[in-house]
PDB file of C-alpha atoms and ligand atoms in Angstrom:
ATOM      1  CA  MET A   1      90.915 -20.020  45.800  1.00 40.00           C
ATOM      2  CA  SER A   2      91.612 -23.543  46.899  1.00 49.00           C
ATOM      3  CA  ALA A   3      94.930 -24.817  48.257  1.00 79.00           C
ATOM      4  CA  LEU A   4      96.160 -25.717  44.777  1.00 92.00           C
ATOM      5  CA  LYS A   5      99.007 -23.434  43.671  1.00 94.00           C
ATOM      6  CA  PRO A   6      97.525 -21.174  40.992  1.00 96.00           C
ATOM      7  CA  LEU A   7      98.829 -21.215  37.433  1.00 97.00           C
ATOM      8  CA  ILE A   8      99.039 -18.046  35.347  1.00 98.00           C
ATOM      9  CA  ALA A   9      99.374 -19.298  31.785  1.00 98.00           C
ATOM     10  CA  GLY A  10      99.888 -17.221  28.649  1.00 98.00           C
ATOM     11  CA  ASN A  11      98.908 -18.467  25.194  1.00 98.00           C
ATOM     12  CA  TRP A  12     100.557 -16.399  22.470  1.00 98.00           C
ATOM     13  CA  LYS A  13      98.674 -18.254  19.702  1.00 98.00           C
ATOM     14  CA  MET A  14     100.062 -17.466  16.195  1.00 98.00           C
ATOM     15  CA  VAL A  15     101.701 -14.240  17.327  1.00 98.00           C
ATOM     16  CA  GLY A  16     105.349 -13.554  18.132  1.00 98.00           C
ATOM     17  CA  LEU A  17     108.709 -13.132  16.441  1.00 98.00           C
ATOM     18  CA  PRO A  18     112.133 -13.400  18.077  1.00 98.00           C
ATOM     19  CA  ALA A  19     112.211  -9.648  18.791  1.00 98.00           C
ATOM     20  CA  ASP A  20     108.870  -9.915  20.652  1.00 98.00           C
ATOM     21  CA  LEU A  21     110.216 -12.756  22.773  1.00 98.00           C
ATOM     22  CA  LYS A  22     113.329 -10.743  23.604  1.00 98.00           C
ATOM     23  CA  SER A  23     111.430  -7.658  24.758  1.00 98.00           C
ATOM     24  CA  PHE A  24     108.991  -9.813  26.769  1.00 98.00           C
ATOM     25  CA  ALA A  25     111.857 -11.702  28.462  1.00 98.00           C
ATOM     26  CA  ASP A  26     113.741  -8.454  29.160  1.00 98.00           C
ATOM     27  CA  ALA A  27     110.631  -6.980  30.789  1.00 98.00           C
ATOM     28  CA  MET A  28     110.113 -10.110  32.896  1.00 97.00           C
ATOM     29  CA  ARG A  29     113.762 -10.018  33.997  1.00 97.00           C
ATOM     30  CA  ALA A  30     113.394  -6.353  35.013  1.00 97.00           C
ATOM     31  CA  TRP A  31     110.120  -7.019  36.881  1.00 96.00           C
ATOM     32  CA  SER A  32     110.365  -6.335  40.591  1.00 92.00           C
ATOM     33  CA  GLY A  33     106.905  -7.734  41.365  1.00 89.00           C
ATOM     34  CA  GLY A  34     105.963 -11.237  42.335  1.00 85.00           C
ATOM     35  CA  SER A  35     103.193 -13.776  42.138  1.00 89.00           C
ATOM     36  CA  ARG A  36     101.922 -16.589  44.279  1.00 89.00           C
ATOM     37  CA  GLY A  37     101.154 -18.424  41.069  1.00 93.00           C
ATOM     38  CA  GLY A  38     103.332 -20.460  38.762  1.00 96.00           C
ATOM     39  CA  LEU A  39     103.981 -18.675  35.466  1.00 97.00           C
ATOM     40  CA  LEU A  40     103.794 -20.304  32.045  1.00 98.00           C
ATOM     41  CA  ILE A  41     104.157 -18.995  28.491  1.00 98.00           C
ATOM     42  CA  CYS A  42     103.076 -21.049  25.476  1.00 98.00           C
ATOM     43  CA  PRO A  43     104.726 -19.317  22.492  1.00 98.00           C
ATOM     44  CA  PRO A  44     104.444 -20.391  18.847  1.00 98.00           C
ATOM     45  CA  ALA A  45     106.410 -23.583  18.196  1.00 98.00           C
ATOM     46  CA  THR A  46     109.100 -21.635  16.329  1.00 98.00           C
ATOM     47  CA  LEU A  47     109.967 -19.828  19.587  1.00 98.00           C
ATOM     48  CA  LEU A  48     109.679 -22.729  22.011  1.00 98.00           C
ATOM     49  CA  ALA A  49     113.375 -23.551  22.399  1.00 98.00           C
ATOM     50  CA  ALA A  50     114.333 -19.867  22.250  1.00 98.00           C
ATOM     51  CA  ALA A  51     111.808 -19.092  25.006  1.00 98.00           C
ATOM     52  CA  VAL A  52     113.335 -21.747  27.247  1.00 98.00           C
ATOM     53  CA  GLN A  53     116.694 -19.999  26.778  1.00 98.00           C
ATOM     54  CA  ALA A  54     115.278 -16.481  27.079  1.00 98.00           C
ATOM     55  CA  PHE A  55     113.566 -17.346  30.408  1.00 98.00           C
ATOM     56  CA  ASP A  56     116.639 -19.101  31.822  1.00 97.00           C
ATOM     57  CA  GLY A  57     116.856 -18.256  35.514  1.00 96.00           C
ATOM     58  CA  LEU A  58     113.319 -16.826  35.598  1.00 96.00           C
ATOM     59  CA  PRO A  59     110.403 -18.691  37.221  1.00 96.00           C
ATOM     60  CA  ILE A  60     108.582 -19.045  33.903  1.00 97.00           C
ATOM     61  CA  ALA A  61     107.781 -22.448  32.420  1.00 98.00           C
ATOM     62  CA  VAL A  62     107.347 -22.905  28.664  1.00 98.00           C
ATOM     63  CA  GLY A  63     104.744 -24.992  26.877  1.00 98.00           C
ATOM     64  CA  GLY A  64     103.442 -25.935  23.445  1.00 98.00           C
ATOM     65  CA  GLN A  65     100.068 -24.889  22.049  1.00 98.00           C
ATOM     66  CA  ASP A  66      99.180 -28.305  20.661  1.00 98.00           C
ATOM     67  CA  CYS A  67     100.720 -31.731  20.095  1.00 98.00           C
ATOM     68  CA  HIS A  68      99.993 -34.714  17.887  1.00 98.00           C
ATOM     69  CA  ALA A  69      98.618 -37.882  19.428  1.00 98.00           C
ATOM     70  CA  LYS A  70     101.512 -39.930  18.036  1.00 98.00           C
ATOM     71  CA  ALA A  71     105.107 -39.708  19.259  1.00 98.00           C
ATOM     72  CA  SER A  72     106.506 -39.403  15.708  1.00 98.00           C
ATOM     73  CA  GLY A  73     105.601 -40.187  12.118  1.00 98.00           C
ATOM     74  CA  ALA A  74     104.510 -38.870   8.738  1.00 98.00           C
ATOM     75  CA  HIS A  75     102.330 -35.941   9.841  1.00 98.00           C
ATOM     76  CA  THR A  76     103.525 -32.864   7.994  1.00 98.00           C
ATOM     77  CA  GLY A  77     103.274 -29.681  10.002  1.00 96.00           C
ATOM     78  CA  ASP A  78     102.448 -31.376  13.293  1.00 97.00           C
ATOM     79  CA  ILE A  79     104.543 -31.410  16.452  1.00 98.00           C
ATOM     80  CA  ALA A  80     104.882 -34.402  18.766  1.00 98.00           C
ATOM     81  CA  ALA A  81     104.816 -34.209  22.549  1.00 98.00           C
ATOM     82  CA  PRO A  82     108.369 -35.643  22.940  1.00 98.00           C
ATOM     83  CA  MET A  83     109.612 -32.831  20.658  1.00 98.00           C
ATOM     84  CA  ILE A  84     108.115 -30.226  22.983  1.00 98.00           C
ATOM     85  CA  ALA A  85     109.704 -31.960  25.965  1.00 98.00           C
ATOM     86  CA  ALA A  86     113.088 -32.171  24.207  1.00 98.00           C
ATOM     87  CA  ALA A  87     112.923 -28.425  23.473  1.00 98.00           C
ATOM     88  CA  GLY A  88     112.527 -27.795  27.200  1.00 98.00           C
ATOM     89  CA  GLY A  89     108.750 -27.431  27.327  1.00 98.00           C
ATOM     90  CA  THR A  90     106.904 -28.836  30.336  1.00 98.00           C
ATOM     91  CA  PHE A  91     103.258 -28.122  29.424  1.00 98.00           C
ATOM     92  CA  VAL A  92     101.097 -28.349  26.317  1.00 98.00           C
ATOM     93  CA  ILE A  93      97.666 -26.893  25.589  1.00 98.00           C
ATOM     94  CA  VAL A  94      95.326 -29.410  23.937  1.00 98.00           C
ATOM     95  CA  GLY A  95      91.793 -28.987  22.625  1.00 98.00           C
ATOM     96  CA  HIS A  96      91.817 -25.193  22.460  1.00 98.00           C
ATOM     97  CA  SER A  97      88.549 -24.035  20.895  1.00 97.00           C
ATOM     98  CA  GLU A  98      90.485 -22.504  17.997  1.00 97.00           C
ATOM     99  CA  ARG A  99      91.970 -25.961  17.230  1.00 97.00           C
ATOM    100  CA  ARG A 100      88.560 -27.565  17.642  1.00 97.00           C
ATOM    101  CA  ALA A 101      87.067 -24.983  15.223  1.00 96.00           C
ATOM    102  CA  ASP A 102      89.935 -24.603  12.717  1.00 97.00           C
ATOM    103  CA  HIS A 103      90.963 -28.261  12.583  1.00 97.00           C
ATOM    104  CA  GLY A 104      87.768 -30.071  13.569  1.00 97.00           C
ATOM    105  CA  GLU A 105      89.376 -31.662  16.608  1.00 98.00           C
ATOM    106  CA  THR A 106      87.061 -33.955  18.561  1.00 98.00           C
ATOM    107  CA  ASP A 107      87.042 -34.838  22.245  1.00 98.00           C
ATOM    108  CA  ALA A 108      88.460 -38.272  21.365  1.00 98.00           C
ATOM    109  CA  GLN A 109      91.400 -36.674  19.558  1.00 98.00           C
ATOM    110  CA  VAL A 110      91.978 -34.270  22.430  1.00 98.00           C
ATOM    111  CA  LYS A 111      91.996 -37.202  24.850  1.00 98.00           C
ATOM    112  CA  ALA A 112      94.614 -38.981  22.704  1.00 98.00           C
ATOM    113  CA  LYS A 113      96.729 -35.808  22.621  1.00 98.00           C
ATOM    114  CA  ALA A 114      96.472 -35.439  26.411  1.00 98.00           C
ATOM    115  CA  GLU A 115      97.595 -39.046  26.815  1.00 98.00           C
ATOM    116  CA  ALA A 116     100.524 -38.421  24.444  1.00 98.00           C
ATOM    117  CA  ALA A 117     101.461 -35.361  26.488  1.00 98.00           C
ATOM    118  CA  LEU A 118     101.465 -37.343  29.731  1.00 97.00           C
ATOM    119  CA  ALA A 119     103.516 -40.133  28.125  1.00 97.00           C
ATOM    120  CA  ALA A 120     106.126 -37.532  27.154  1.00 97.00           C
ATOM    121  CA  GLY A 121     106.240 -36.147  30.694  1.00 97.00           C
ATOM    122  CA  LEU A 122     104.307 -32.969  29.819  1.00 98.00           C
ATOM    123  CA  THR A 123     101.379 -31.520  31.735  1.00 98.00           C
ATOM    124  CA  PRO A 124      98.393 -31.225  29.375  1.00 98.00           C
ATOM    125  CA  ILE A 125      96.109 -28.200  29.691  1.00 98.00           C
ATOM    126  CA  ILE A 126      92.805 -29.500  28.335  1.00 98.00           C
ATOM    127  CA  CYS A 127      90.474 -26.755  27.086  1.00 98.00           C
ATOM    128  CA  ILE A 128      86.697 -27.038  27.066  1.00 98.00           C
ATOM    129  CA  GLY A 129      83.914 -24.491  26.774  1.00 98.00           C
ATOM    130  CA  GLU A 130      80.464 -23.786  25.416  1.00 97.00           C
ATOM    131  CA  SER A 131      79.418 -21.607  22.478  1.00 96.00           C
ATOM    132  CA  LEU A 132      77.114 -18.632  22.915  1.00 94.00           C
ATOM    133  CA  ALA A 133      74.223 -20.578  21.376  1.00 95.00           C
ATOM    134  CA  GLN A 134      74.787 -23.434  23.819  1.00 96.00           C
ATOM    135  CA  ARG A 135      74.856 -21.031  26.785  1.00 95.00           C
ATOM    136  CA  GLN A 136      71.686 -19.295  25.624  1.00 93.00           C
ATOM    137  CA  ALA A 137      69.996 -22.686  25.260  1.00 96.00           C
ATOM    138  CA  GLY A 138      70.869 -23.504  28.899  1.00 97.00           C
ATOM    139  CA  GLU A 139      73.195 -26.315  27.841  1.00 98.00           C
ATOM    140  CA  THR A 140      76.448 -25.027  29.369  1.00 98.00           C
ATOM    141  CA  LEU A 141      76.897 -27.557  32.182  1.00 98.00           C
ATOM    142  CA  ALA A 142      75.918 -30.511  29.992  1.00 98.00           C
ATOM    143  CA  VAL A 143      78.228 -29.378  27.180  1.00 98.00           C
ATOM    144  CA  VAL A 144      81.281 -28.861  29.369  1.00 98.00           C
ATOM    145  CA  GLU A 145      80.671 -32.118  31.254  1.00 98.00           C
ATOM    146  CA  THR A 146      80.436 -34.131  28.033  1.00 98.00           C
ATOM    147  CA  SER A 147      83.540 -32.450  26.648  1.00 98.00           C
ATOM    148  CA  LEU A 148      85.454 -32.940  29.900  1.00 98.00           C
ATOM    149  CA  ARG A 149      84.581 -36.633  30.148  1.00 97.00           C
ATOM    150  CA  GLY A 150      85.474 -37.168  26.491  1.00 98.00           C
ATOM    151  CA  SER A 151      88.742 -35.221  26.560  1.00 98.00           C
ATOM    152  CA  LEU A 152      90.312 -36.428  29.820  1.00 97.00           C
ATOM    153  CA  PRO A 153      93.113 -38.992  29.606  1.00 96.00           C
ATOM    154  CA  SER A 154      92.362 -42.294  31.265  1.00 90.00           C
ATOM    155  CA  GLY A 155      93.939 -43.046  34.618  1.00 82.00           C
ATOM    156  CA  ASP A 156      95.584 -40.770  37.116  1.00 85.00           C
ATOM    157  CA  LEU A 157      94.456 -37.150  36.813  1.00 93.00           C
ATOM    158  CA  ALA A 158      97.029 -35.690  39.211  1.00 92.00           C
ATOM    159  CA  ARG A 159      99.122 -34.215  36.379  1.00 93.00           C
ATOM    160  CA  VAL A 160      96.223 -32.802  34.382  1.00 97.00           C
ATOM    161  CA  VAL A 161      95.117 -29.160  34.108  1.00 98.00           C
ATOM    162  CA  VAL A 162      91.685 -28.206  32.746  1.00 98.00           C
ATOM    163  CA  ALA A 163      90.868 -24.778  31.316  1.00 98.00           C
ATOM    164  CA  TYR A 164      87.246 -23.642  31.128  1.00 98.00           C
ATOM    165  CA  GLU A 165      87.134 -21.223  28.223  1.00 97.00           C
ATOM    166  CA  PRO A 166      83.681 -20.138  27.075  1.00 97.00           C
ATOM    167  CA  VAL A 167      84.054 -19.780  23.303  1.00 95.00           C
ATOM    168  CA  TRP A 168      82.048 -16.547  23.333  1.00 94.00           C
ATOM    169  CA  ALA A 169      84.542 -14.952  25.757  1.00 93.00           C
ATOM    170  CA  ILE A 170      87.747 -15.740  23.828  1.00 90.00           C
ATOM    171  CA  GLY A 171      89.263 -12.698  22.155  1.00 88.00           C
ATOM    172  CA  THR A 172      85.938 -10.857  22.325  1.00 90.00           C
ATOM    173  CA  GLY A 173      86.418  -8.647  25.362  1.00 87.00           C
ATOM    174  CA  LEU A 174      83.431 -10.423  26.942  1.00 87.00           C
ATOM    175  CA  THR A 175      84.198 -12.241  30.174  1.00 88.00           C
ATOM    176  CA  ALA A 176      82.065 -14.728  32.011  1.00 90.00           C
ATOM    177  CA  ASN A 177      81.028 -13.166  35.317  1.00 94.00           C
ATOM    178  CA  ALA A 178      82.137 -14.586  38.649  1.00 95.00           C
ATOM    179  CA  ASP A 179      78.821 -16.398  39.206  1.00 96.00           C
ATOM    180  CA  GLN A 180      78.980 -18.037  35.777  1.00 97.00           C
ATOM    181  CA  ILE A 181      82.589 -19.102  36.309  1.00 97.00           C
ATOM    182  CA  ALA A 182      81.894 -20.391  39.835  1.00 97.00           C
ATOM    183  CA  GLU A 183      78.908 -22.430  38.635  1.00 98.00           C
ATOM    184  CA  VAL A 184      80.872 -24.135  35.855  1.00 98.00           C
ATOM    185  CA  HIS A 185      83.998 -24.722  37.930  1.00 98.00           C
ATOM    186  CA  ALA A 186      82.002 -26.246  40.797  1.00 97.00           C
ATOM    187  CA  HIS A 187      80.357 -28.596  38.320  1.00 98.00           C
ATOM    188  CA  LEU A 188      83.680 -29.538  36.701  1.00 98.00           C
ATOM    189  CA  ARG A 189      85.198 -30.238  40.129  1.00 97.00           C
ATOM    190  CA  LYS A 190      82.243 -32.489  41.020  1.00 96.00           C
ATOM    191  CA  VAL A 191      82.634 -34.408  37.762  1.00 96.00           C
ATOM    192  CA  LEU A 192      86.407 -34.750  38.246  1.00 96.00           C
ATOM    193  CA  LEU A 193      85.960 -36.101  41.777  1.00 94.00           C
ATOM    194  CA  SER A 194      83.376 -38.595  40.542  1.00 94.00           C
ATOM    195  CA  ILE A 195      85.825 -39.928  37.922  1.00 92.00           C
ATOM    196  CA  ASP A 196      88.909 -40.437  40.061  1.00 85.00           C
ATOM    197  CA  GLY A 197      90.123 -39.577  43.549  1.00 86.00           C
ATOM    198  CA  THR A 198      92.992 -37.686  41.956  1.00 88.00           C
ATOM    199  CA  GLY A 199      90.436 -35.256  40.479  1.00 91.00           C
ATOM    200  CA  ALA A 200      91.001 -33.038  43.528  1.00 93.00           C
ATOM    201  CA  ALA A 201      94.525 -32.289  42.241  1.00 95.00           C
ATOM    202  CA  VAL A 202      93.379 -31.007  38.844  1.00 97.00           C
ATOM    203  CA  LYS A 203      93.887 -27.269  38.473  1.00 97.00           C
ATOM    204  CA  LEU A 204      90.847 -25.575  36.960  1.00 97.00           C
ATOM    205  CA  LEU A 205      91.835 -22.491  34.962  1.00 98.00           C
ATOM    206  CA  TYR A 206      89.470 -19.883  33.564  1.00 97.00           C
ATOM    207  CA  GLY A 207      90.207 -18.369  30.158  1.00 97.00           C
ATOM    208  CA  GLY A 208      88.480 -15.813  27.961  1.00 96.00           C
ATOM    209  CA  SER A 209      89.379 -12.098  27.878  1.00 94.00           C
ATOM    210  CA  VAL A 210      91.291 -12.192  31.171  1.00 96.00           C
ATOM    211  CA  LYS A 211      92.844  -8.730  31.637  1.00 96.00           C
ATOM    212  CA  PRO A 212      94.596  -6.808  34.429  1.00 97.00           C
ATOM    213  CA  GLY A 213      91.249  -5.219  35.310  1.00 96.00           C
ATOM    214  CA  ASN A 214      89.327  -8.450  35.909  1.00 96.00           C
ATOM    215  CA  ALA A 215      92.065 -10.878  36.975  1.00 97.00           C
ATOM    216  CA  ALA A 216      91.788 -10.307  40.740  1.00 96.00           C
ATOM    217  CA  GLU A 217      88.053 -11.022  40.793  1.00 96.00           C
ATOM    218  CA  ILE A 218      88.417 -14.087  38.586  1.00 96.00           C
ATOM    219  CA  LEU A 219      91.336 -15.479  40.602  1.00 96.00           C
ATOM    220  CA  ALA A 220      89.337 -14.998  43.822  1.00 94.00           C
ATOM    221  CA  THR A 221      86.375 -16.977  42.462  1.00 95.00           C
ATOM    222  CA  PRO A 222      85.787 -20.324  44.213  1.00 93.00           C
ATOM    223  CA  ASP A 223      87.362 -23.329  42.444  1.00 94.00           C
ATOM    224  CA  VAL A 224      89.442 -21.118  40.124  1.00 96.00           C
ATOM    225  CA  ASN A 225      93.058 -22.291  40.299  1.00 96.00           C
ATOM    226  CA  GLY A 226      94.512 -19.955  37.724  1.00 97.00           C
ATOM    227  CA  VAL A 227      93.919 -18.343  34.351  1.00 98.00           C
ATOM    228  CA  LEU A 228      94.722 -18.999  30.691  1.00 98.00           C
ATOM    229  CA  VAL A 229      95.430 -15.649  29.081  1.00 98.00           C
ATOM    230  CA  GLY A 230      95.551 -14.979  25.351  1.00 97.00           C
ATOM    231  CA  GLY A 231      95.872 -11.398  24.107  1.00 97.00           C
ATOM    232  CA  ALA A 232      96.927  -9.866  27.427  1.00 98.00           C
ATOM    233  CA  SER A 233      99.831 -12.316  27.764  1.00 98.00           C
ATOM    234  CA  LEU A 234     101.547 -10.699  24.775  1.00 98.00           C
ATOM    235  CA  VAL A 235     102.098  -7.490  26.739  1.00 98.00           C
ATOM    236  CA  ALA A 236     104.575  -8.073  29.557  1.00 98.00           C
ATOM    237  CA  ALA A 237     103.094  -5.321  31.750  1.00 97.00           C
ATOM    238  CA  ASP A 238      99.621  -6.861  31.441  1.00 98.00           C
ATOM    239  CA  PHE A 239     100.896 -10.374  32.127  1.00 98.00           C
ATOM    240  CA  GLN A 240     102.730  -9.047  35.186  1.00 97.00           C
ATOM    241  CA  ALA A 241      99.621  -7.254  36.417  1.00 97.00           C
ATOM    242  CA  ILE A 242      97.575 -10.442  36.044  1.00 97.00           C
ATOM    243  CA  ALA A 243     100.273 -12.467  37.814  1.00 96.00           C
ATOM    244  CA  SER A 244     100.351  -9.901  40.629  1.00 95.00           C
ATOM    245  CA  ALA A 245      96.607 -10.295  41.065  1.00 94.00           C
ATOM    246  CA  CYS A 246      97.589 -13.624  42.583  1.00 84.00           C
ATOM    247  CA  PRO A 247      99.126 -12.111  45.734  1.00 57.00           C
ATOM    248  CA  VAL A 248     102.491 -13.314  47.004  1.00 54.00           C
TER     249      VAL A 248
HETATM  250  P1  PGA B   1      91.938 -14.215  25.173  1.00 66.67           P
HETATM  251  O1  PGA B   1      92.271 -15.743  24.786  1.00 66.67           O
HETATM  252  O2  PGA B   1      92.513 -13.972  26.527  1.00 66.67           O
HETATM  253  O3  PGA B   1      92.619 -13.399  24.104  1.00 66.67           O
HETATM  254  O4  PGA B   1      90.459 -14.082  25.166  1.00 66.67           O
HETATM  255  C1  PGA B   1      92.178 -16.767  25.744  1.00 66.67           C
HETATM  256  C2  PGA B   1      92.543 -18.091  25.137  1.00 66.67           C
HETATM  257  O5  PGA B   1      92.170 -18.340  23.986  1.00 66.67           O
HETATM  258  O6  PGA B   1      93.211 -18.916  25.759  1.00 66.67           O
END
């Protein structure tokens, strides 16, 4: 683990009703444990403002799961970065592989979204990752480098977070092993440093089937500055166990 303060981020995806938020917040309020990492929950947009209220007084930031590249306009169903900020959000995930697959999002669009996030004062979490076919073809480093270069906002990178999420590890129960994660993260760090001096400040998260049982090993992997957790972040006890794997 480098000197960067780790980030333990939860992505609830299209899961969660008000009652789920309430029981999660109650469990977090009752939690006697601690974490050296910053905590973040990205609930569905319908719960964003309610989550900010529910976590009031707790050290848990709230973020969106996506934003539009424009600040406002005729884009039915989309959410703009300033709306997330106005609801009390401070982060937004952009370029998640499910958005890239379901909505055909390109690196150029992800870059525009990341720039919109920064303009609204949000911290973008830019997701990149290879498919199983790309890994098997030995293309992983080239794929993630191309996607990283294409998805990063221009200019200062100090407020940017990058999440390496191998597509084959998301929601599958398969996790990249520590050597695979270390290899990719070292490469991403090298690329970031070559782009801008502020690349050293970029937190590199790992995501893909992070669970209480593997979090400690992943968080101890070189150049891993936190985790992006899907399924396990829906269960407060699991999220707490993952956060605790980042020792106080
Ligand atoms: P998972 O999802 O933890 O359920 O694999 C991770 C993610 O998509 O961010």
